[in-house]
Amino acid sequence: MATSKLSFDEARLALRKFRDHPTRNSEEVVELWQTVLQKNETRLGEEVWAIYEQVFVALLDCGDMNHSRELLEKLYQRFPSSQRVRKLNALYKEAAGHFEEALDIYDKLLEVDATNPVYRKRKIAVLLGQQKRVEAIEELIEYLKTFLNDKEAWLQLSSLYLAELDYAKAAHCMEEVILSQPYEADYLVRYADIKYTQGGLENIEIAKQYFIQASRLNPSSLRAAYGALLACEWLAQKQTGQKKKDYVAVGTWAAERIVEIYTEE
Amino acid sequence: MSGGSWSTLVRSLCFIGLISLIHCAYSAAQHRSYLRLTEQEFTRLPADILLQTIVSLVLICYSAAHVAGDFLPIRADTQVRTKSWDTVGNCPSFYTFDHRAKSLSPYFAADLRPQ
């Protein structure tokens, strides 16, 4: 990645964009930090603390414990009694494999601030880090009873159920995610994927409707168009007469959409 | 819409309608100044100006609707559509670090004990 050719401002904007729309691109963040921004730390002003936090997590993700520890010490110096920095310390412990100590820190933080959802979510993440998926699912369900509208938690629970091959519950979780963000085509596609996997006439009919809606919301989504095509193909085989003609018509529309997407590129 | 000839036709119709409407306005103003000069009362505009006004109004409405094009669905979000699942399906609060990156570090540093 040619990050060394980016200017200071471009690198700063890139990091800001990654903070606003978080993607797990830790290598890129670390490279931006090390090649461009670290040399001009003073120019960053007060933003430097947010960047430290962001780069800290990215360094942990890349397995670089030494540099991340340096950043953590700097953050401790600046914010000595901050809960947020203690959470970062617990994160460091998790990455180092010291899960019991991390859980200790989270419990102490919850004593201070019992209603903060962040620490509860991290405790669930600790269970995930220890490969205890079933316990993590149970804890996450408990968490979601209190924090009903946490879209991220529903999304995570859906992925966990998919890993357990429990498609019905994963579909229910995706429904909750769609409730909170109904215009995001990718969530509709994932829900339709799960329904299609479950199979059967009703589920594939639902999958077809969601694929078509996703394709309307995002016309350049190949997965939505292809999913619609497959669903219509399956449904057209099972029906006869007028319904079959409808499915064939919709399937043809989906196929045309796919061709358009490929010719646009 | 079938092609460029239809769209040029409606555009020219729209243009003609606008010119016609301006002509009506000018005629009406001229008519009123004529009545003022001949000291007649102004009760109503002559029928031909009225008719021309209504016809050009209908013409403009029709051609403008066609110039504007088809209806588009109202989008609730006008964001850039290039977000991938990596961004949309990301759950940052649940990051775990037990993946292959651990093999990249030569050793784990000693613990940092908080003060």
GROMACS .gro file of C-alpha atoms in nm:
model
  380
    1MET     CA    1   0.000   0.000   0.000
    2ALA     CA    2   0.148   0.331  -0.103
    3THR     CA    3   0.062   0.512   0.217
    4SER     CA    4   0.399   0.684   0.237
    5LYS     CA    5   0.300   0.884  -0.068
    6LEU     CA    6  -0.004   1.028   0.113
    7SER     CA    7   0.029   1.375   0.252
    8PHE     CA    8  -0.015   1.447   0.621
    9ASP     CA    9  -0.365   1.588   0.572
   10GLU     CA   10  -0.475   1.298   0.354
   11ALA     CA   11  -0.355   1.048   0.612
   12ARG     CA   12  -0.533   1.237   0.889
   13LEU     CA   13  -0.857   1.246   0.688
   14ALA     CA   14  -0.824   0.877   0.611
   15LEU     CA   15  -0.791   0.794   0.981
   16ARG     CA   16  -1.089   1.015   1.059
   17LYS     CA   17  -1.294   0.833   0.796
   18PHE     CA   18  -1.194   0.499   0.949
   19ARG     CA   19  -1.306   0.626   1.290
   20ASP     CA   20  -1.646   0.737   1.160
   21HIS     CA   21  -1.718   0.426   0.956
   22PRO     CA   22  -1.522   0.160   1.137
   23THR     CA   23  -1.373  -0.111   0.922
   24ARG     CA   24  -1.128  -0.361   1.059
   25ASN     CA   25  -0.838  -0.252   0.837
   26SER     CA   26  -0.575  -0.257   1.108
   27GLU     CA   27  -0.271  -0.304   0.886
   28GLU     CA   28  -0.363   0.002   0.683
   29VAL     CA   29  -0.414   0.213   0.997
   30VAL     CA   30  -0.081   0.104   1.142
   31GLU     CA   31   0.097   0.174   0.817
   32LEU     CA   32  -0.061   0.521   0.792
   33TRP     CA   33   0.046   0.590   1.147
   34GLN     CA   34   0.401   0.469   1.113
   35THR     CA   35   0.485   0.612   0.774
   36VAL     CA   36   0.308   0.946   0.784
   37LEU     CA   37   0.159   1.064   1.108
   38GLN     CA   38   0.404   0.949   1.372
   39LYS     CA   39   0.665   1.185   1.237
   40ASN     CA   40   0.435   1.484   1.280
   41GLU     CA   41   0.262   1.409   1.607
   42THR     CA   42   0.267   1.768   1.728
   43ARG     CA   43   0.075   1.884   1.423
   44LEU     CA   44  -0.221   1.667   1.518
   45GLY     CA   45  -0.329   1.879   1.813
   46GLU     CA   46  -0.600   1.741   2.037
   47GLU     CA   47  -0.701   1.482   1.779
   48VAL     CA   48  -0.387   1.289   1.871
   49TRP     CA   49  -0.559   1.113   2.164
   50ALA     CA   50  -0.837   0.974   1.949
   51ILE     CA   51  -0.576   0.865   1.697
   52TYR     CA   52  -0.372   0.701   1.974
   53GLU     CA   53  -0.677   0.500   2.074
   54GLN     CA   54  -0.747   0.401   1.714
   55VAL     CA   55  -0.387   0.305   1.640
   56PHE     CA   56  -0.364   0.122   1.974
   57VAL     CA   57  -0.645  -0.116   1.877
   58ALA     CA   58  -0.499  -0.155   1.529
   59LEU     CA   59  -0.157  -0.242   1.673
   60LEU     CA   60  -0.313  -0.503   1.901
   61ASP     CA   61  -0.486  -0.644   1.596
   62CYS     CA   62  -0.151  -0.670   1.417
   63GLY     CA   63   0.010  -0.844   1.713
   64ASP     CA   64   0.244  -0.555   1.788
   65MET     CA   65   0.237  -0.555   2.165
   66ASN     CA   66   0.540  -0.331   2.221
   67HIS     CA   67   0.427  -0.030   2.023
   68SER     CA   68   0.075  -0.059   2.154
   69ARG     CA   69   0.209  -0.060   2.509
   70GLU     CA   70   0.398   0.263   2.437
   71LEU     CA   71   0.079   0.428   2.317
   72LEU     CA   72  -0.108   0.299   2.620
   73GLU     CA   73   0.152   0.451   2.853
   74LYS     CA   74   0.119   0.786   2.676
   75LEU     CA   75  -0.259   0.772   2.716
   76TYR     CA   76  -0.221   0.684   3.085
   77GLN     CA   77   0.006   0.982   3.137
   78ARG     CA   78  -0.244   1.217   2.981
   79PHE     CA   79  -0.562   1.067   3.131
   80PRO     CA   80  -0.452   0.898   3.455
   81SER     CA   81  -0.792   0.816   3.603
   82SER     CA   82  -0.989   0.761   3.288
   83GLN     CA   83  -1.227   0.465   3.255
   84ARG     CA   84  -1.175   0.463   2.882
   85VAL     CA   85  -0.800   0.413   2.921
   86ARG     CA   86  -0.858   0.137   3.174
   87LYS     CA   87  -1.078  -0.032   2.916
   88LEU     CA   88  -0.792  -0.006   2.667
   89ASN     CA   89  -0.567  -0.167   2.926
   90ALA     CA   90  -0.815  -0.453   2.957
   91LEU     CA   91  -0.812  -0.481   2.578
   92TYR     CA   92  -0.435  -0.513   2.595
   93LYS     CA   93  -0.470  -0.792   2.849
   94GLU     CA   94  -0.717  -0.973   2.626
   95ALA     CA   95  -0.479  -0.953   2.332
   96ALA     CA   96  -0.202  -1.088   2.554
   97GLY     CA   97  -0.421  -1.381   2.655
   98HIS     CA   98  -0.471  -1.277   3.019
   99PHE     CA   99  -0.847  -1.311   3.010
  100GLU     CA  100  -0.905  -1.340   3.386
  101GLU     CA  101  -0.729  -1.010   3.452
  102ALA     CA  102  -0.924  -0.846   3.172
  103LEU     CA  103  -1.252  -0.971   3.321
  104ASP     CA  104  -1.137  -0.834   3.657
  105ILE     CA  105  -1.087  -0.487   3.510
  106TYR     CA  106  -1.425  -0.496   3.337
  107ASP     CA  107  -1.598  -0.602   3.659
  108LYS     CA  108  -1.435  -0.313   3.847
  109LEU     CA  109  -1.541  -0.073   3.570
  110LEU     CA  110  -1.897  -0.205   3.592
  111GLU     CA  111  -1.897  -0.140   3.967
  112VAL     CA  112  -1.821   0.222   3.895
  113ASP     CA  113  -2.058   0.255   3.600
  114ALA     CA  114  -2.313  -0.025   3.601
  115THR     CA  115  -2.524   0.088   3.308
  116ASN     CA  116  -2.245   0.126   3.054
  117PRO     CA  117  -2.308  -0.124   2.776
  118VAL     CA  118  -1.949  -0.113   2.650
  119TYR     CA  119  -1.804  -0.315   2.938
  120ARG     CA  120  -2.074  -0.578   2.919
  121LYS     CA  121  -2.006  -0.620   2.548
  122ARG     CA  122  -1.636  -0.655   2.614
  123LYS     CA  123  -1.702  -0.927   2.870
  124ILE     CA  124  -1.892  -1.114   2.599
  125ALA     CA  125  -1.598  -1.057   2.366
  126VAL     CA  126  -1.369  -1.210   2.628
  127LEU     CA  127  -1.584  -1.524   2.618
  128LEU     CA  128  -1.554  -1.522   2.240
  129GLY     CA  129  -1.178  -1.485   2.268
  130GLN     CA  130  -1.172  -1.792   2.489
  131GLN     CA  131  -1.364  -1.983   2.219
  132LYS     CA  132  -1.665  -2.017   2.450
  133ARG     CA  133  -1.922  -1.943   2.184
  134VAL     CA  134  -2.224  -2.100   2.352
  135GLU     CA  135  -2.172  -1.907   2.677
  136ALA     CA  136  -2.113  -1.592   2.474
  137ILE     CA  137  -2.447  -1.643   2.300
  138GLU     CA  138  -2.624  -1.682   2.635
  139GLU     CA  139  -2.462  -1.368   2.775
  140LEU     CA  140  -2.544  -1.175   2.459
  141ILE     CA  141  -2.910  -1.277   2.481
  142GLU     CA  142  -2.915  -1.151   2.842
  143TYR     CA  143  -2.752  -0.828   2.732
  144LEU     CA  144  -3.006  -0.778   2.454
  145LYS     CA  145  -3.295  -0.815   2.698
  146THR     CA  146  -3.180  -0.487   2.851
  147PHE     CA  147  -3.039  -0.311   2.549
  148LEU     CA  148  -3.300  -0.393   2.287
  149ASN     CA  149  -3.196  -0.145   2.020
  150ASP     CA  150  -2.826  -0.221   2.000
  151LYS     CA  151  -2.794  -0.298   1.632
  152GLU     CA  152  -2.433  -0.407   1.660
  153ALA     CA  153  -2.517  -0.665   1.925
  154TRP     CA  154  -2.800  -0.809   1.714
  155LEU     CA  155  -2.561  -0.829   1.419
  156GLN     CA  156  -2.299  -1.005   1.630
  157LEU     CA  157  -2.559  -1.247   1.769
  158SER     CA  158  -2.670  -1.325   1.415
  159SER     CA  159  -2.311  -1.413   1.316
  160LEU     CA  160  -2.275  -1.632   1.624
  161TYR     CA  161  -2.596  -1.820   1.547
  162LEU     CA  162  -2.477  -1.868   1.190
  163ALA     CA  163  -2.155  -2.018   1.326
  164GLU     CA  164  -2.374  -2.253   1.528
  165LEU     CA  165  -2.579  -2.327   1.213
  166ASP     CA  166  -2.897  -2.211   1.390
  167TYR     CA  167  -3.053  -2.039   1.089
  168ALA     CA  168  -3.395  -1.966   1.236
  169LYS     CA  169  -3.253  -1.765   1.526
  170ALA     CA  170  -2.994  -1.599   1.303
  171ALA     CA  171  -3.277  -1.485   1.074
  172HIS     CA  172  -3.464  -1.343   1.374
  173CYS     CA  173  -3.155  -1.145   1.477
  174MET     CA  174  -3.112  -1.010   1.126
  175GLU     CA  175  -3.478  -0.899   1.135
  176GLU     CA  176  -3.396  -0.687   1.439
  177VAL     CA  177  -3.097  -0.539   1.257
  178ILE     CA  178  -3.316  -0.456   0.956
  179LEU     CA  179  -3.569  -0.291   1.190
  180SER     CA  180  -3.306  -0.045   1.301
  181GLN     CA  181  -3.166   0.024   0.954
  182PRO     CA  182  -3.425  -0.061   0.693
  183TYR     CA  183  -3.250   0.106   0.401
  184GLU     CA  184  -2.922  -0.082   0.417
  185ALA     CA  185  -2.922  -0.323   0.124
  186ASP     CA  186  -2.650  -0.547   0.268
  187TYR     CA  187  -2.860  -0.639   0.571
  188LEU     CA  188  -3.152  -0.730   0.347
  189VAL     CA  189  -2.923  -0.946   0.135
  190ARG     CA  190  -2.789  -1.127   0.438
  191TYR     CA  191  -3.139  -1.190   0.571
  192ALA     CA  192  -3.244  -1.319   0.231
  193ASP     CA  193  -2.932  -1.539   0.218
  194ILE     CA  194  -3.027  -1.696   0.552
  195LYS     CA  195  -3.385  -1.751   0.442
  196TYR     CA  196  -3.268  -1.906   0.115
  197THR     CA  197  -3.037  -2.137   0.310
  198GLN     CA  198  -3.323  -2.250   0.530
  199GLY     CA  199  -3.501  -2.361   0.215
  200GLY     CA  200  -3.862  -2.453   0.158
  201LEU     CA  201  -4.131  -2.274  -0.036
  202GLU     CA  202  -4.218  -2.006   0.219
  203ASN     CA  203  -3.858  -1.918   0.306
  204ILE     CA  204  -3.745  -1.889  -0.055
  205GLU     CA  205  -4.050  -1.677  -0.136
  206ILE     CA  206  -3.948  -1.441   0.147
  207ALA     CA  207  -3.587  -1.452   0.027
  208LYS     CA  208  -3.698  -1.353  -0.322
  209GLN     CA  209  -3.888  -1.049  -0.191
  210TYR     CA  210  -3.592  -0.932   0.017
  211PHE     CA  211  -3.344  -0.983  -0.266
  212ILE     CA  212  -3.562  -0.776  -0.497
  213GLN     CA  213  -3.599  -0.497  -0.240
  214ALA     CA  214  -3.223  -0.497  -0.183
  215SER     CA  215  -3.164  -0.476  -0.557
  216ARG     CA  216  -3.402  -0.179  -0.577
  217LEU     CA  217  -3.222  -0.002  -0.293
  218ASN     CA  218  -2.878  -0.073  -0.435
  219PRO     CA  219  -2.899  -0.142  -0.809
  220SER     CA  220  -2.530  -0.224  -0.831
  221SER     CA  221  -2.550  -0.501  -0.571
  222LEU     CA  222  -2.460  -0.816  -0.758
  223ARG     CA  223  -2.548  -1.044  -0.468
  224ALA     CA  224  -2.900  -0.906  -0.450
  225ALA     CA  225  -2.960  -0.953  -0.822
  226TYR     CA  226  -2.805  -1.300  -0.830
  227GLY     CA  227  -2.998  -1.405  -0.521
  228ALA     CA  228  -3.321  -1.288  -0.681
  229LEU     CA  229  -3.235  -1.486  -0.994
  230LEU     CA  230  -3.164  -1.808  -0.801
  231ALA     CA  231  -3.475  -1.773  -0.587
  232CYS     CA  232  -3.697  -1.715  -0.891
  233GLU     CA  233  -3.537  -2.009  -1.069
  234TRP     CA  234  -3.613  -2.241  -0.774
  235LEU     CA  235  -3.966  -2.107  -0.734
  236ALA     CA  236  -4.049  -2.125  -1.106
  237GLN     CA  237  -3.966  -2.495  -1.103
  238LYS     CA  238  -4.215  -2.561  -0.823
  239GLN     CA  239  -4.508  -2.362  -0.959
  240THR     CA  240  -4.718  -2.382  -1.273
  241GLY     CA  241  -4.939  -2.152  -1.475
  242GLN     CA  242  -4.967  -1.785  -1.402
  243LYS     CA  243  -4.741  -1.792  -1.093
  244LYS     CA  244  -4.470  -1.960  -1.296
  245LYS     CA  245  -4.493  -1.685  -1.556
  246ASP     CA  246  -4.461  -1.422  -1.282
  247TYR     CA  247  -4.150  -1.588  -1.141
  248VAL     CA  248  -3.997  -1.621  -1.485
  249ALA     CA  249  -4.065  -1.252  -1.553
  250VAL     CA  250  -3.901  -1.145  -1.226
  251GLY     CA  251  -3.610  -1.382  -1.286
  252THR     CA  252  -3.557  -1.233  -1.629
  253TRP     CA  253  -3.553  -0.885  -1.478
  254ALA     CA  254  -3.292  -1.003  -1.226
  255ALA     CA  255  -3.079  -1.152  -1.503
  256GLU     CA  256  -3.095  -0.828  -1.698
  257ARG     CA  257  -2.987  -0.643  -1.386
  258ILE     CA  258  -2.685  -0.872  -1.356
  259VAL     CA  259  -2.586  -0.810  -1.716
  260GLU     CA  260  -2.619  -0.434  -1.660
  261ILE     CA  261  -2.397  -0.450  -1.353
  262TYR     CA  262  -2.128  -0.633  -1.545
  263THR     CA  263  -2.145  -0.402  -1.844
  264GLU     CA  264  -2.122  -0.098  -1.618
  265GLU     CA  265  -1.787  -0.205  -1.480
  266MET     CA  266  -3.972   0.798  -2.443
  267SER     CA  267  -3.857   0.691  -2.782
  268GLY     CA  268  -3.539   0.870  -2.860
  269GLY     CA  269  -3.402   1.212  -2.929
  270SER     CA  270  -3.657   1.332  -3.184
  271TRP     CA  271  -3.942   1.309  -2.930
  272SER     CA  272  -3.744   1.497  -2.667
  273THR     CA  273  -3.649   1.775  -2.910
  274LEU     CA  274  -4.015   1.796  -3.016
  275VAL     CA  275  -4.138   1.846  -2.657
  276ARG     CA  276  -3.858   2.089  -2.581
  277SER     CA  277  -3.954   2.298  -2.885
  278LEU     CA  278  -4.321   2.276  -2.785
  279CYS     CA  279  -4.228   2.403  -2.439
  280PHE     CA  280  -4.031   2.686  -2.592
  281ILE     CA  281  -4.318   2.775  -2.829
  282GLY     CA  282  -4.560   2.773  -2.536
  283LEU     CA  283  -4.339   3.011  -2.338
  284ILE     CA  284  -4.306   3.249  -2.632
  285SER     CA  285  -4.680   3.233  -2.683
  286LEU     CA  286  -4.746   3.313  -2.317
  287ILE     CA  287  -4.510   3.611  -2.330
  288HIS     CA  288  -4.687   3.723  -2.647
  289CYS     CA  289  -5.022   3.702  -2.465
  290ALA     CA  290  -4.890   3.912  -2.179
  291TYR     CA  291  -4.760   4.170  -2.424
  292SER     CA  292  -5.092   4.170  -2.615
  293ALA     CA  293  -5.289   4.215  -2.294
  294ALA     CA  294  -5.071   4.508  -2.189
  295GLN     CA  295  -5.106   4.663  -2.534
  296HIS     CA  296  -5.483   4.612  -2.524
  297ARG     CA  297  -5.511   4.789  -2.189
  298SER     CA  298  -5.303   5.084  -2.305
  299TYR     CA  299  -5.520   5.107  -2.617
  300LEU     CA  300  -5.833   5.116  -2.398
  301ARG     CA  301  -5.675   5.382  -2.182
  302LEU     CA  302  -5.593   5.589  -2.489
  303THR     CA  303  -5.944   5.559  -2.631
  304GLU     CA  304  -6.091   5.613  -2.278
  305GLN     CA  305  -6.291   5.294  -2.275
  306GLU     CA  306  -6.353   5.089  -1.964
  307PHE     CA  307  -6.163   4.772  -1.910
  308THR     CA  308  -6.401   4.488  -1.844
  309ARG     CA  309  -6.246   4.181  -1.997
  310LEU     CA  310  -5.969   4.082  -2.227
  311PRO     CA  311  -6.067   4.000  -2.586
  312ALA     CA  312  -6.151   3.637  -2.648
  313ASP     CA  313  -5.856   3.559  -2.870
  314ILE     CA  314  -5.600   3.663  -2.606
  315LEU     CA  315  -5.782   3.455  -2.343
  316LEU     CA  316  -5.789   3.153  -2.570
  317GLN     CA  317  -5.421   3.189  -2.658
  318THR     CA  318  -5.329   3.219  -2.288
  319ILE     CA  319  -5.516   2.902  -2.193
  320VAL     CA  320  -5.382   2.703  -2.489
  321SER     CA  321  -5.020   2.806  -2.422
  322LEU     CA  322  -5.062   2.725  -2.050
  323VAL     CA  323  -5.182   2.372  -2.131
  324LEU     CA  324  -4.902   2.334  -2.383
  325ILE     CA  325  -4.636   2.440  -2.131
  326CYS     CA  326  -4.769   2.212  -1.858
  327TYR     CA  327  -4.775   1.911  -2.085
  328SER     CA  328  -4.434   1.963  -2.245
  329ALA     CA  329  -4.262   2.059  -1.918
  330ALA     CA  330  -4.383   1.736  -1.758
  331HIS     CA  331  -4.232   1.541  -2.045
  332VAL     CA  332  -3.906   1.738  -2.039
  333ALA     CA  333  -3.866   1.662  -1.668
  334GLY     CA  334  -3.863   1.289  -1.739
  335ASP     CA  335  -3.986   0.983  -1.553
  336PHE     CA  336  -4.058   0.975  -1.182
  337LEU     CA  337  -3.774   0.845  -0.964
  338PRO     CA  338  -3.833   0.663  -0.633
  339ILE     CA  339  -3.768   0.874  -0.324
  340ARG     CA  340  -3.449   0.746  -0.163
  341ALA     CA  341  -3.435   0.751   0.212
  342ASP     CA  342  -3.058   0.744   0.209
  343THR     CA  343  -2.845   0.919  -0.048
  344GLN     CA  344  -2.518   0.778   0.077
  345VAL     CA  345  -2.244   0.649  -0.143
  346ARG     CA  346  -2.335   0.294  -0.234
  347THR     CA  347  -1.985   0.154  -0.229
  348LYS     CA  348  -1.989   0.038   0.132
  349SER     CA  349  -1.889  -0.321   0.157
  350TRP     CA  350  -1.988  -0.577   0.415
  351ASP     CA  351  -1.655  -0.508   0.588
  352THR     CA  352  -1.786  -0.169   0.692
  353VAL     CA  353  -2.154  -0.244   0.726
  354GLY     CA  354  -2.120  -0.578   0.901
  355ASN     CA  355  -1.844  -0.467   1.134
  356CYS     CA  356  -1.897  -0.504   1.508
  357PRO     CA  357  -1.613  -0.305   1.668
  358SER     CA  358  -1.731  -0.359   2.027
  359PHE     CA  359  -1.680  -0.733   1.989
  360TYR     CA  360  -1.329  -0.741   1.846
  361THR     CA  361  -1.128  -1.039   1.962
  362PHE     CA  362  -0.758  -1.080   1.915
  363ASP     CA  363  -0.719  -1.455   1.904
  364HIS     CA  364  -0.639  -1.470   1.537
  365ARG     CA  365  -0.335  -1.540   1.326
  366ALA     CA  366  -0.179  -1.200   1.393
  367LYS     CA  367  -0.044  -1.334   1.720
  368SER     CA  368   0.209  -1.528   1.520
  369LEU     CA  369   0.346  -1.197   1.388
  370SER     CA  370   0.478  -1.080   1.722
  371PRO     CA  371   0.803  -1.236   1.845
  372TYR     CA  372   0.696  -1.235   2.210
  373PHE     CA  373   0.430  -1.093   2.434
  374ALA     CA  374   0.549  -0.791   2.632
  375ALA     CA  375   0.527  -0.793   3.011
  376ASP     CA  376   0.200  -0.679   3.162
  377LEU     CA  377   0.128  -0.316   3.219
  378ARG     CA  378   0.001  -0.282   3.573
  379PRO     CA  379  -0.220   0.022   3.623
  380GLN     CA  380  -0.117   0.260   3.900
   0.00000   0.00000   0.00000
